[in-house]
PDB file of N, CA and C in Angstrom:
ATOM      1  N   MET A 216      11.616  -1.178   8.519  1.00 86.00           N
ATOM      2  CA  MET A 216      10.507  -1.319   7.482  1.00 86.00           C
ATOM      3  C   MET A 216       8.920  -1.338   8.402  1.00 86.00           C
ATOM      4  N   GLU A 217       8.231  -0.934   8.139  1.00 91.00           N
ATOM      5  CA  GLU A 217       6.957  -0.428   8.766  1.00 91.00           C
ATOM      6  C   GLU A 217       5.951  -1.089   7.641  1.00 91.00           C
ATOM      7  N   VAL A 218       5.275  -1.745   7.932  1.00 94.00           N
ATOM      8  CA  VAL A 218       3.933  -2.315   7.211  1.00 94.00           C
ATOM      9  C   VAL A 218       2.683  -1.924   7.643  1.00 94.00           C
ATOM     10  N   VAL A 219       1.718  -1.030   7.034  1.00 96.00           N
ATOM     11  CA  VAL A 219       0.474  -0.650   7.297  1.00 96.00           C
ATOM     12  C   VAL A 219      -0.492  -2.045   6.439  1.00 96.00           C
ATOM     13  N   LEU A 220      -1.136  -2.428   7.217  1.00 97.00           N
ATOM     14  CA  LEU A 220      -2.142  -3.578   6.243  1.00 97.00           C
ATOM     15  C   LEU A 220      -3.574  -2.966   6.829  1.00 97.00           C
ATOM     16  N   PRO A 221      -4.454  -2.783   5.622  1.00 97.00           N
ATOM     17  CA  PRO A 221      -5.556  -1.861   5.516  1.00 97.00           C
ATOM     18  C   PRO A 221      -6.723  -2.734   6.395  1.00 97.00           C
ATOM     19  N   SER A 222      -6.802  -3.994   6.651  1.00 98.00           N
ATOM     20  CA  SER A 222      -7.484  -4.526   6.867  1.00 98.00           C
ATOM     21  C   SER A 222      -7.159  -6.094   7.663  1.00 98.00           C
ATOM     22  N   ARG A 223      -7.942  -6.369   8.530  1.00 98.00           N
ATOM     23  CA  ARG A 223      -7.893  -7.838   8.966  1.00 98.00           C
ATOM     24  C   ARG A 223      -7.794  -8.846   8.111  1.00 98.00           C
ATOM     25  N   ASP A 224      -8.708  -9.165   6.979  1.00 98.00           N
ATOM     26  CA  ASP A 224      -8.663 -10.034   5.763  1.00 98.00           C
ATOM     27  C   ASP A 224      -7.653  -9.971   4.745  1.00 98.00           C
ATOM     28  N   TYR A 225      -6.551  -8.672   4.789  1.00 97.00           N
ATOM     29  CA  TYR A 225      -6.002  -8.245   3.720  1.00 97.00           C
ATOM     30  C   TYR A 225      -5.204  -9.480   3.064  1.00 97.00           C
ATOM     31  N   ARG A 226      -4.414 -10.444   3.670  1.00 97.00           N
ATOM     32  CA  ARG A 226      -4.047 -11.474   3.553  1.00 97.00           C
ATOM     33  C   ARG A 226      -4.742 -12.606   2.883  1.00 97.00           C
ATOM     34  N   GLN A 227      -5.621 -13.007   3.369  1.00 97.00           N
ATOM     35  CA  GLN A 227      -6.670 -13.961   2.787  1.00 97.00           C
ATOM     36  C   GLN A 227      -7.640 -13.237   1.623  1.00 97.00           C
ATOM     37  N   ALA A 228      -7.795 -12.032   1.584  1.00 96.00           N
ATOM     38  CA  ALA A 228      -8.587 -11.427   0.372  1.00 96.00           C
ATOM     39  C   ALA A 228      -7.525 -11.292  -0.557  1.00 96.00           C
ATOM     40  N   LYS A 229      -6.525 -10.777  -0.515  1.00 96.00           N
ATOM     41  CA  LYS A 229      -5.662  -9.860  -1.446  1.00 96.00           C
ATOM     42  C   LYS A 229      -4.233 -10.507  -1.798  1.00 96.00           C
ATOM     43  N   VAL A 230      -3.686 -11.126  -0.983  1.00 97.00           N
ATOM     44  CA  VAL A 230      -2.418 -12.115  -1.164  1.00 97.00           C
ATOM     45  C   VAL A 230      -2.680 -13.083  -1.816  1.00 97.00           C
ATOM     46  N   LYS A 231      -2.460 -13.417  -3.278  1.00 96.00           N
ATOM     47  CA  LYS A 231      -2.517 -14.381  -4.162  1.00 96.00           C
ATOM     48  C   LYS A 231      -1.456 -15.972  -3.612  1.00 96.00           C
ATOM     49  N   PRO A 232      -1.901 -17.096  -3.580  1.00 96.00           N
ATOM     50  CA  PRO A 232      -1.394 -17.834  -3.001  1.00 96.00           C
ATOM     51  C   PRO A 232       0.347 -17.929  -3.442  1.00 96.00           C
ATOM     52  N   ASP A 233       0.485 -17.794  -4.380  1.00 96.00           N
ATOM     53  CA  ASP A 233       1.761 -17.722  -4.834  1.00 96.00           C
ATOM     54  C   ASP A 233       2.449 -16.873  -4.434  1.00 96.00           C
ATOM     55  N   HIS A 234       2.327 -15.595  -3.766  1.00 96.00           N
ATOM     56  CA  HIS A 234       3.077 -14.637  -2.989  1.00 96.00           C
ATOM     57  C   HIS A 234       2.864 -14.751  -1.659  1.00 96.00           C
ATOM     58  N   ALA A 235       1.791 -15.714  -0.758  1.00 97.00           N
ATOM     59  CA  ALA A 235       1.761 -15.722   0.550  1.00 97.00           C
ATOM     60  C   ALA A 235       2.999 -15.917   1.075  1.00 97.00           C
ATOM     61  N   GLU A 236       3.676 -16.802   0.545  1.00 97.00           N
ATOM     62  CA  GLU A 236       5.236 -16.830   1.528  1.00 97.00           C
ATOM     63  C   GLU A 236       6.060 -15.814   1.440  1.00 97.00           C
ATOM     64  N   GLN A 237       6.030 -14.982   0.589  1.00 97.00           N
ATOM     65  CA  GLN A 237       6.839 -13.826   0.387  1.00 97.00           C
ATOM     66  C   GLN A 237       6.456 -12.901   1.172  1.00 97.00           C
ATOM     67  N   PHE A 238       5.034 -12.647   1.389  1.00 97.00           N
ATOM     68  CA  PHE A 238       4.392 -12.289   1.944  1.00 97.00           C
ATOM     69  C   PHE A 238       4.769 -11.883   3.925  1.00 97.00           C
ATOM     70  N   ASP A 239       4.631 -12.912   3.880  1.00 97.00           N
ATOM     71  CA  ASP A 239       5.035 -13.605   5.287  1.00 97.00           C
ATOM     72  C   ASP A 239       6.066 -13.330   5.780  1.00 97.00           C
ATOM     73  N   ARG A 240       7.116 -13.453   4.891  1.00 97.00           N
ATOM     74  CA  ARG A 240       8.685 -13.263   5.238  1.00 97.00           C
ATOM     75  C   ARG A 240       8.302 -11.508   5.395  1.00 97.00           C
ATOM     76  N   LEU A 241       7.945 -10.882   4.554  1.00 96.00           N
ATOM     77  CA  LEU A 241       8.169  -9.242   4.823  1.00 96.00           C
ATOM     78  C   LEU A 241       7.362  -8.883   5.741  1.00 96.00           C
ATOM     79  N   ILE A 242       6.163  -9.437   6.396  1.00 97.00           N
ATOM     80  CA  ILE A 242       5.624  -9.194   7.401  1.00 97.00           C
ATOM     81  C   ILE A 242       6.516  -9.570   8.670  1.00 97.00           C
ATOM     82  N   MET A 243       7.320 -10.563   8.583  1.00 97.00           N
ATOM     83  CA  MET A 243       8.111 -11.345   9.637  1.00 97.00           C
ATOM     84  C   MET A 243       9.261  -9.929   9.702  1.00 97.00           C
ATOM     85  N   ALA A 244       9.553  -9.638   8.823  1.00 97.00           N
ATOM     86  CA  ALA A 244      11.155  -8.645   8.633  1.00 97.00           C
ATOM     87  C   ALA A 244      10.865  -7.388   9.062  1.00 97.00           C
ATOM     88  N   ALA A 245       9.567  -6.952   9.357  1.00 96.00           N
ATOM     89  CA  ALA A 245       9.006  -5.511   9.828  1.00 96.00           C
ATOM     90  C   ALA A 245       9.490  -5.009  10.930  1.00 96.00           C
ATOM     91  N   ALA A 246       9.811  -4.192  11.175  1.00 96.00           N
ATOM     92  CA  ALA A 246      10.060  -3.675  12.535  1.00 96.00           C
ATOM     93  C   ALA A 246       8.838  -3.168  13.037  1.00 96.00           C
ATOM     94  N   THR A 247       7.698  -2.890  12.423  1.00 95.00           N
ATOM     95  CA  THR A 247       6.394  -2.592  13.024  1.00 95.00           C
ATOM     96  C   THR A 247       5.508  -2.964  11.867  1.00 95.00           C
ATOM     97  N   VAL A 248       4.303  -3.370  12.297  1.00 97.00           N
ATOM     98  CA  VAL A 248       3.063  -3.997  11.625  1.00 97.00           C
ATOM     99  C   VAL A 248       1.878  -2.983  12.113  1.00 97.00           C
ATOM    100  N   ARG A 249       1.022  -2.186  11.118  1.00 97.00           N
ATOM    101  CA  ARG A 249       0.192  -1.658  12.095  1.00 97.00           C
ATOM    102  C   ARG A 249      -1.168  -1.898  11.122  1.00 97.00           C
ATOM    103  N   LEU A 250      -2.040  -1.957  11.885  1.00 97.00           N
ATOM    104  CA  LEU A 250      -3.195  -3.241  11.628  1.00 97.00           C
ATOM    105  C   LEU A 250      -4.407  -2.078  11.636  1.00 97.00           C
ATOM    106  N   MET A 251      -5.000  -1.900  10.425  1.00 97.00           N
ATOM    107  CA  MET A 251      -6.336  -0.561  10.737  1.00 97.00           C
ATOM    108  C   MET A 251      -7.157  -1.290  10.867  1.00 97.00           C
ATOM    109  N   ASP A 252      -7.933  -0.595  11.737  1.00 98.00           N
ATOM    110  CA  ASP A 252      -9.304  -1.132  12.065  1.00 98.00           C
ATOM    111  C   ASP A 252     -10.392  -1.080  11.069  1.00 98.00           C
ATOM    112  N   PHE A 253     -10.323  -2.274  10.056  1.00 98.00           N
ATOM    113  CA  PHE A 253     -11.256  -2.561   9.123  1.00 98.00           C
ATOM    114  C   PHE A 253     -11.185  -4.269   9.008  1.00 98.00           C
ATOM    115  N   ASP A 254     -12.452  -4.793   9.126  1.00 98.00           N
ATOM    116  CA  ASP A 254     -12.388  -5.929   8.725  1.00 98.00           C
ATOM    117  C   ASP A 254     -12.397  -6.667   7.375  1.00 98.00           C
ATOM    118  N   HIS A 255     -12.792  -5.673   6.587  1.00 97.00           N
ATOM    119  CA  HIS A 255     -12.548  -6.133   4.989  1.00 97.00           C
ATOM    120  C   HIS A 255     -11.668  -5.121   3.990  1.00 97.00           C
ATOM    121  N   ALA A 256     -10.936  -5.485   3.214  1.00 94.00           N
ATOM    122  CA  ALA A 256     -10.332  -4.807   2.533  1.00 94.00           C
ATOM    123  C   ALA A 256     -10.937  -4.146   1.521  1.00 94.00           C
ATOM    124  N   ASN A 257     -11.115  -2.799   1.593  1.00 94.00           N
ATOM    125  CA  ASN A 257     -11.799  -2.268   0.763  1.00 94.00           C
ATOM    126  C   ASN A 257     -11.159  -0.534   0.387  1.00 94.00           C
ATOM    127  N   ARG A 258     -12.065   0.244  -0.484  1.00 93.00           N
ATOM    128  CA  ARG A 258     -11.548   1.821  -0.457  1.00 93.00           C
ATOM    129  C   ARG A 258     -11.537   2.126   0.814  1.00 93.00           C
ATOM    130  N   GLU A 259     -12.382   2.089   1.561  1.00 95.00           N
ATOM    131  CA  GLU A 259     -12.207   2.618   2.826  1.00 95.00           C
ATOM    132  C   GLU A 259     -11.153   2.599   3.749  1.00 95.00           C
ATOM    133  N   ALA A 260     -10.968   0.991   3.570  1.00 96.00           N
ATOM    134  CA  ALA A 260      -9.689   0.487   4.483  1.00 96.00           C
ATOM    135  C   ALA A 260      -8.193   1.115   3.729  1.00 96.00           C
ATOM    136  N   TYR A 261      -8.164   1.156   2.439  1.00 94.00           N
ATOM    137  CA  TYR A 261      -6.851   1.648   2.085  1.00 94.00           C
ATOM    138  C   TYR A 261      -7.173   3.237   1.820  1.00 94.00           C
ATOM    139  N   GLU A 262      -8.162   3.788   1.849  1.00 94.00           N
ATOM    140  CA  GLU A 262      -7.893   5.122   2.111  1.00 94.00           C
ATOM    141  C   GLU A 262      -7.085   5.548   3.686  1.00 94.00           C
ATOM    142  N   ALA A 263      -8.063   4.884   4.536  1.00 96.00           N
ATOM    143  CA  ALA A 263      -7.447   4.793   5.913  1.00 96.00           C
ATOM    144  C   ALA A 263      -5.733   4.611   6.087  1.00 96.00           C
ATOM    145  N   ALA A 264      -5.554   3.765   5.612  1.00 96.00           N
ATOM    146  CA  ALA A 264      -3.799   3.022   5.687  1.00 96.00           C
ATOM    147  C   ALA A 264      -2.984   4.094   4.772  1.00 96.00           C
ATOM    148  N   ASN A 265      -3.547   4.538   3.863  1.00 95.00           N
ATOM    149  CA  ASN A 265      -3.005   6.001   2.919  1.00 95.00           C
ATOM    150  C   ASN A 265      -2.733   7.096   3.806  1.00 95.00           C
ATOM    151  N   THR A 266      -3.688   7.303   4.872  1.00 95.00           N
ATOM    152  CA  THR A 266      -3.556   8.539   5.664  1.00 95.00           C
ATOM    153  C   THR A 266      -2.781   8.205   6.309  1.00 95.00           C
ATOM    154  N   ALA A 267      -2.722   6.864   7.129  1.00 96.00           N
ATOM    155  CA  ALA A 267      -1.927   6.541   8.302  1.00 96.00           C
ATOM    156  C   ALA A 267      -0.187   6.588   8.237  1.00 96.00           C
ATOM    157  N   VAL A 268      -0.111   6.206   6.678  1.00 95.00           N
ATOM    158  CA  VAL A 268       0.995   5.871   6.029  1.00 95.00           C
ATOM    159  C   VAL A 268       1.676   7.671   6.084  1.00 95.00           C
ATOM    160  N   LEU A 269       0.936   8.523   5.527  1.00 97.00           N
ATOM    161  CA  LEU A 269       1.295  10.362   4.992  1.00 97.00           C
ATOM    162  C   LEU A 269       1.378  10.734   6.286  1.00 97.00           C
ATOM    163  N   ASP A 270       0.406  10.465   7.324  1.00 97.00           N
ATOM    164  CA  ASP A 270       0.942  10.918   8.501  1.00 97.00           C
ATOM    165  C   ASP A 270       2.297  10.581   9.296  1.00 97.00           C
ATOM    166  N   SER A 271       2.670   9.530   8.964  1.00 94.00           N
ATOM    167  CA  SER A 271       3.940   9.163   9.410  1.00 94.00           C
ATOM    168  C   SER A 271       5.438   9.417   8.739  1.00 94.00           C
ATOM    169  N   ILE A 272       5.349   9.910   7.853  1.00 95.00           N
ATOM    170  CA  ILE A 272       6.319   9.773   6.981  1.00 95.00           C
ATOM    171  C   ILE A 272       7.126  11.073   6.412  1.00 95.00           C
ATOM    172  N   ASP A 273       8.180  11.007   5.998  1.00 96.00           N
ATOM    173  CA  ASP A 273       8.797  12.293   5.724  1.00 96.00           C
ATOM    174  C   ASP A 273       9.205  12.147   4.245  1.00 96.00           C
ATOM    175  N   GLU A 274       9.108  11.118   3.313  1.00 96.00           N
ATOM    176  CA  GLU A 274       9.323  11.183   1.729  1.00 96.00           C
ATOM    177  C   GLU A 274       8.211   9.462   1.193  1.00 96.00           C
ATOM    178  N   LEU A 275       7.497   9.781   0.276  1.00 96.00           N
ATOM    179  CA  LEU A 275       7.171   8.673   0.119  1.00 96.00           C
ATOM    180  C   LEU A 275       7.761   7.996  -1.047  1.00 96.00           C
ATOM    181  N   VAL A 276       7.968   6.815  -1.300  1.00 94.00           N
ATOM    182  CA  VAL A 276       8.708   6.187  -2.176  1.00 94.00           C
ATOM    183  C   VAL A 276       7.410   4.865  -2.818  1.00 94.00           C
ATOM    184  N   THR A 277       7.355   4.552  -3.780  1.00 92.00           N
ATOM    185  CA  THR A 277       6.422   3.962  -4.439  1.00 92.00           C
ATOM    186  C   THR A 277       6.553   3.114  -5.449  1.00 92.00           C
ATOM    187  N   VAL A 278       6.096   2.259  -5.343  1.00 90.00           N
ATOM    188  CA  VAL A 278       5.790   1.368  -7.058  1.00 90.00           C
ATOM    189  C   VAL A 278       4.475   1.303  -7.853  1.00 90.00           C
ATOM    190  N   TRP A 279       4.987   2.538  -8.806  1.00 91.00           N
ATOM    191  CA  TRP A 279       3.900   2.950  -9.735  1.00 91.00           C
ATOM    192  C   TRP A 279       4.100   3.071 -11.090  1.00 91.00           C
ATOM    193  N   ASP A 280       3.202   2.693 -11.693  1.00 89.00           N
ATOM    194  CA  ASP A 280       3.286   2.661 -13.058  1.00 89.00           C
ATOM    195  C   ASP A 280       2.557   4.000 -13.527  1.00 89.00           C
ATOM    196  N   GLY A 281       2.251   5.092 -13.131  1.00 88.00           N
ATOM    197  CA  GLY A 281       1.731   6.474 -13.233  1.00 88.00           C
ATOM    198  C   GLY A 281       0.214   6.577 -14.015  1.00 88.00           C
ATOM    199  N   ARG A 282      -0.390   5.152 -13.818  1.00 88.00           N
ATOM    200  CA  ARG A 282      -1.716   5.549 -14.655  1.00 88.00           C
ATOM    201  C   ARG A 282      -2.252   6.228 -13.665  1.00 88.00           C
ATOM    202  N   PRO A 283      -3.414   6.630 -14.463  1.00 89.00           N
ATOM    203  CA  PRO A 283      -4.403   7.497 -13.326  1.00 89.00           C
ATOM    204  C   PRO A 283      -5.163   6.228 -12.514  1.00 89.00           C
ATOM    205  N   GLY A 284      -5.607   6.769 -10.802  1.00 86.00           N
ATOM    206  CA  GLY A 284      -6.316   6.009 -10.528  1.00 86.00           C
ATOM    207  C   GLY A 284      -7.935   5.587 -10.829  1.00 86.00           C
ATOM    208  N   THR A 285      -8.181   4.392 -10.076  1.00 82.00           N
ATOM    209  CA  THR A 285      -9.684   4.093 -10.507  1.00 82.00           C
ATOM    210  C   THR A 285     -10.728   4.798  -9.448  1.00 82.00           C
ATOM    211  N   GLY A 286     -10.272   5.453  -8.642  1.00 79.00           N
ATOM    212  CA  GLY A 286     -10.915   6.080  -7.217  1.00 79.00           C
ATOM    213  C   GLY A 286     -10.224   6.024  -6.155  1.00 79.00           C
ATOM    214  N   SER A 287     -10.590   6.527  -5.182  1.00 81.00           N
ATOM    215  CA  SER A 287      -9.868   6.974  -4.085  1.00 81.00           C
ATOM    216  C   SER A 287      -9.245   5.433  -3.357  1.00 81.00           C
ATOM    217  N   GLY A 288      -8.256   5.989  -2.872  1.00 85.00           N
ATOM    218  CA  GLY A 288      -7.474   4.666  -1.983  1.00 85.00           C
ATOM    219  C   GLY A 288      -5.980   3.843  -2.810  1.00 85.00           C
ATOM    220  N   GLY A 289      -5.980   4.322  -3.830  1.00 89.00           N
ATOM    221  CA  GLY A 289      -4.984   3.452  -4.780  1.00 89.00           C
ATOM    222  C   GLY A 289      -3.818   4.577  -4.880  1.00 89.00           C
ATOM    223  N   THR A 290      -2.925   3.804  -5.300  1.00 91.00           N
ATOM    224  CA  THR A 290      -1.542   4.480  -5.684  1.00 91.00           C
ATOM    225  C   THR A 290      -1.538   5.844  -6.028  1.00 91.00           C
ATOM    226  N   ALA A 291      -2.438   6.001  -7.425  1.00 93.00           N
ATOM    227  CA  ALA A 291      -2.427   7.570  -7.857  1.00 93.00           C
ATOM    228  C   ALA A 291      -3.023   8.486  -6.877  1.00 93.00           C
ATOM    229  N   GLU A 292      -3.861   8.151  -5.877  1.00 94.00           N
ATOM    230  CA  GLU A 292      -4.317   8.920  -5.075  1.00 94.00           C
ATOM    231  C   GLU A 292      -3.626   9.527  -3.745  1.00 94.00           C
ATOM    232  N   VAL A 293      -2.772   8.408  -3.336  1.00 94.00           N
ATOM    233  CA  VAL A 293      -1.613   8.392  -2.468  1.00 94.00           C
ATOM    234  C   VAL A 293      -0.713   9.430  -2.780  1.00 94.00           C
ATOM    235  N   VAL A 294      -0.297   9.263  -4.150  1.00 95.00           N
ATOM    236  CA  VAL A 294       0.964  10.346  -4.812  1.00 95.00           C
ATOM    237  C   VAL A 294       0.394  11.484  -4.839  1.00 95.00           C
ATOM    238  N   ALA A 295      -0.623  11.704  -5.251  1.00 95.00           N
ATOM    239  CA  ALA A 295      -1.426  13.220  -5.160  1.00 95.00           C
ATOM    240  C   ALA A 295      -1.570  13.906  -3.884  1.00 95.00           C
ATOM    241  N   ASP A 296      -2.330  12.988  -2.755  1.00 95.00           N
ATOM    242  CA  ASP A 296      -1.951  13.392  -1.485  1.00 95.00           C
ATOM    243  C   ASP A 296      -0.683  14.031  -0.731  1.00 95.00           C
ATOM    244  N   ALA A 297       0.402  13.045  -1.326  1.00 97.00           N
ATOM    245  CA  ALA A 297       1.520  13.381  -0.869  1.00 97.00           C
ATOM    246  C   ALA A 297       1.913  14.652  -1.040  1.00 97.00           C
ATOM    247  N   ARG A 298       1.946  14.629  -2.585  1.00 97.00           N
ATOM    248  CA  ARG A 298       2.415  16.401  -3.079  1.00 97.00           C
ATOM    249  C   ARG A 298       1.653  16.826  -2.535  1.00 97.00           C
ATOM    250  N   GLU A 299       0.080  17.257  -2.402  1.00 97.00           N
ATOM    251  CA  GLU A 299      -0.510  18.518  -1.945  1.00 97.00           C
ATOM    252  C   GLU A 299       0.154  18.509  -0.637  1.00 97.00           C
ATOM    253  N   ARG A 300       0.800  17.608   0.261  1.00 97.00           N
ATOM    254  CA  ARG A 300       1.079  17.924   1.525  1.00 97.00           C
ATOM    255  C   ARG A 300       2.384  18.591   1.631  1.00 97.00           C
ATOM    256  N   GLY A 301       3.312  18.251   0.129  1.00 98.00           N
ATOM    257  CA  GLY A 301       4.574  18.955   0.256  1.00 98.00           C
ATOM    258  C   GLY A 301       5.513  17.817   0.418  1.00 98.00           C
ATOM    259  N   LEU A 302       5.241  16.745   0.780  1.00 98.00           N
ATOM    260  CA  LEU A 302       6.004  15.435   1.031  1.00 98.00           C
ATOM    261  C   LEU A 302       6.763  15.241  -0.441  1.00 98.00           C
ATOM    262  N   PRO A 303       8.131  14.886  -0.220  1.00 98.00           N
ATOM    263  CA  PRO A 303       8.990  14.392  -1.650  1.00 98.00           C
ATOM    264  C   PRO A 303       8.289  13.089  -1.927  1.00 98.00           C
ATOM    265  N   VAL A 304       8.205  12.669  -3.403  1.00 97.00           N
ATOM    266  CA  VAL A 304       7.565  11.355  -3.749  1.00 97.00           C
ATOM    267  C   VAL A 304       8.620  10.959  -4.760  1.00 97.00           C
ATOM    268  N   THR A 305       9.459   9.834  -4.317  1.00 96.00           N
ATOM    269  CA  THR A 305      10.048   8.943  -5.275  1.00 96.00           C
ATOM    270  C   THR A 305       9.304   7.994  -5.803  1.00 96.00           C
ATOM    271  N   ILE A 306       9.246   7.989  -7.473  1.00 94.00           N
ATOM    272  CA  ILE A 306       8.522   6.666  -7.936  1.00 94.00           C
ATOM    273  C   ILE A 306       9.367   5.855  -8.545  1.00 94.00           C
ATOM    274  N   VAL A 307       9.243   4.563  -8.237  1.00 93.00           N
ATOM    275  CA  VAL A 307       9.861   3.353  -9.188  1.00 93.00           C
ATOM    276  C   VAL A 307       9.120   2.544  -9.797  1.00 93.00           C
ATOM    277  N   TRP A 308       9.632   2.393 -11.167  1.00 88.00           N
ATOM    278  CA  TRP A 308       8.795   1.798 -11.910  1.00 88.00           C
ATOM    279  C   TRP A 308       9.726   1.061 -13.150  1.00 88.00           C
ATOM    280  N   PRO A 309      10.202  -0.071 -12.869  1.00 78.00           N
ATOM    281  CA  PRO A 309      11.518  -0.677 -13.628  1.00 78.00           C
ATOM    282  C   PRO A 309      10.824  -0.552 -15.291  1.00 78.00           C
ATOM    283  N   GLU A 310      11.620  -0.445 -16.350  1.00 81.00           N
ATOM    284  CA  GLU A 310      11.482  -0.756 -17.305  1.00 81.00           C
ATOM    285  C   GLU A 310      10.883  -1.852 -17.907  1.00 81.00           C
ATOM    286  N   SER A 311      11.688  -2.993 -17.180  1.00 79.00           N
ATOM    287  CA  SER A 311      10.807  -4.087 -17.711  1.00 79.00           C
ATOM    288  C   SER A 311       9.482  -4.337 -16.709  1.00 79.00           C
ATOM    289  N   ALA A 312       9.151  -4.231 -15.754  1.00 75.00           N
ATOM    290  CA  ALA A 312       7.953  -4.094 -15.163  1.00 75.00           C
ATOM    291  C   ALA A 312       6.594  -4.055 -15.732  1.00 75.00           C
ATOM    292  N   ALA A 313       5.442  -4.998 -15.231  1.00 76.00           N
ATOM    293  CA  ALA A 313       4.427  -4.699 -16.171  1.00 76.00           C
ATOM    294  C   ALA A 313       3.698  -5.207 -15.327  1.00 76.00           C
ATOM    295  N   ARG A 314       2.415  -4.953 -15.268  1.00 70.00           N
ATOM    296  CA  ARG A 314       1.123  -4.964 -14.436  1.00 70.00           C
ATOM    297  C   ARG A 314       0.673  -6.732 -15.012  1.00 70.00           C
ATOM    298  N   GLY A 315       0.495  -6.984 -13.698  1.00 64.00           N
ATOM    299  CA  GLY A 315      -0.310  -8.890 -13.903  1.00 64.00           C
ATOM    300  C   GLY A 315      -1.679  -9.021 -14.529  1.00 64.00           C
TER     301      GLY A 315
END
Protein backbone atom coordinates (compact mmCIF):
# COMPACT_ATOMS: atom_id res chain seq x y z
CA MET A 1 0.00 0.00 0.00
CA GLU A 2 1.21 3.47 -0.87
CA VAL A 3 -0.10 6.59 0.85
CA VAL A 4 0.05 10.05 -0.71
CA LEU A 5 -0.37 12.84 1.84
CA PRO A 6 -1.31 16.20 0.33
CA SER A 7 0.46 18.35 2.93
CA ARG A 8 2.75 18.41 5.94
CA ASP A 9 -0.15 19.47 8.21
CA TYR A 10 -2.63 16.89 6.89
CA ARG A 11 -2.80 14.78 10.06
CA GLN A 12 -3.16 17.78 12.37
CA ALA A 13 -5.55 19.70 10.12
CA LYS A 14 -7.78 16.96 8.71
CA VAL A 15 -7.67 13.78 10.80
CA LYS A 16 -10.31 13.81 13.52
CA PRO A 17 -8.97 12.93 16.98
CA ASP A 18 -11.06 9.76 17.17
CA HIS A 19 -9.53 8.59 13.86
CA ALA A 20 -5.91 9.50 14.64
CA GLU A 21 -4.93 6.06 15.95
CA GLN A 22 -6.34 4.31 12.88
CA PHE A 23 -4.66 6.88 10.59
CA ASP A 24 -1.32 6.24 12.29
CA ARG A 25 -1.71 2.46 11.94
CA LEU A 26 -2.42 2.80 8.23
CA ILE A 27 0.60 5.06 7.73
CA MET A 28 2.79 2.55 9.56
CA ALA A 29 1.42 -0.30 7.41
CA ALA A 30 2.15 1.51 4.15
CA ALA A 31 5.06 0.31 2.07
CA THR A 32 5.59 3.90 0.91
CA VAL A 33 4.39 7.28 2.14
CA ARG A 34 4.73 10.17 -0.29
CA LEU A 35 4.38 13.65 1.18
CA MET A 36 3.48 16.39 -1.26
CA ASP A 37 5.45 19.64 -0.96
CA PHE A 38 2.70 21.73 0.63
CA ASP A 39 2.58 23.10 4.15
CA HIS A 40 -1.22 23.23 4.30
CA ALA A 41 -4.02 20.92 3.21
CA ASN A 42 -5.87 22.96 0.59
CA ARG A 43 -7.29 22.49 -2.91
CA GLU A 44 -3.90 22.99 -4.57
CA ALA A 45 -2.38 20.30 -2.33
CA TYR A 46 -5.25 17.89 -3.06
CA GLU A 47 -4.95 18.49 -6.81
CA ALA A 48 -1.23 17.77 -6.68
CA ALA A 49 -1.81 14.62 -4.63
CA ASN A 50 -4.48 13.43 -7.08
CA THR A 51 -2.13 13.98 -10.01
CA ALA A 52 0.68 12.13 -8.22
CA VAL A 53 -1.64 9.18 -7.60
CA LEU A 54 -2.99 9.09 -11.15
CA ASP A 55 0.53 9.31 -12.59
CA SER A 56 1.53 6.15 -10.74
CA ILE A 57 -1.41 3.73 -11.00
CA ASP A 58 -2.97 1.32 -13.47
CA GLU A 59 -6.45 1.40 -11.89
CA LEU A 60 -8.25 3.73 -9.48
CA VAL A 61 -10.22 2.14 -6.64
CA THR A 62 -12.05 4.80 -4.66
CA VAL A 63 -14.60 5.12 -1.89
CA TRP A 64 -17.09 7.63 -3.28
CA ASP A 65 -20.79 8.32 -2.91
CA GLY A 66 -21.08 9.43 -6.54
CA ARG A 67 -22.03 12.99 -5.67
CA PRO A 68 -20.71 15.88 -7.74
CA GLY A 69 -17.63 17.63 -6.45
CA THR A 70 -17.48 21.02 -4.81
CA GLY A 71 -14.44 22.13 -6.74
CA SER A 72 -11.07 20.83 -7.82
CA GLY A 73 -9.11 18.30 -5.81
CA GLY A 74 -11.97 16.09 -4.61
CA THR A 75 -13.02 12.53 -5.30
CA ALA A 76 -15.41 13.46 -8.12
CA GLU A 77 -12.61 15.28 -9.88
CA VAL A 78 -10.03 12.51 -9.49
CA VAL A 79 -12.56 9.98 -10.82
CA ALA A 80 -13.25 12.21 -13.83
CA ASP A 81 -9.51 12.71 -14.42
CA ALA A 82 -8.86 8.96 -14.20
CA ARG A 83 -11.61 8.27 -16.72
CA GLU A 84 -10.24 10.96 -19.06
CA ARG A 85 -6.87 9.20 -18.90
CA GLY A 86 -8.54 5.91 -19.76
CA LEU A 87 -7.77 4.33 -16.39
CA PRO A 88 -10.18 1.70 -15.11
CA VAL A 89 -12.18 3.04 -12.16
CA THR A 90 -13.78 0.93 -9.43
CA ILE A 91 -16.09 2.78 -7.05
CA VAL A 92 -16.80 1.31 -3.64
CA TRP A 93 -19.78 2.61 -1.68
CA PRO A 94 -21.49 0.07 0.58
CA GLU A 95 -25.27 0.40 0.81
CA SER A 96 -25.04 1.04 4.54
CA ALA A 97 -22.43 3.81 4.17
CA ALA A 98 -23.32 7.41 4.93
CA ARG A 99 -21.40 10.66 5.02
CA GLY A 100 -20.54 11.84 8.51
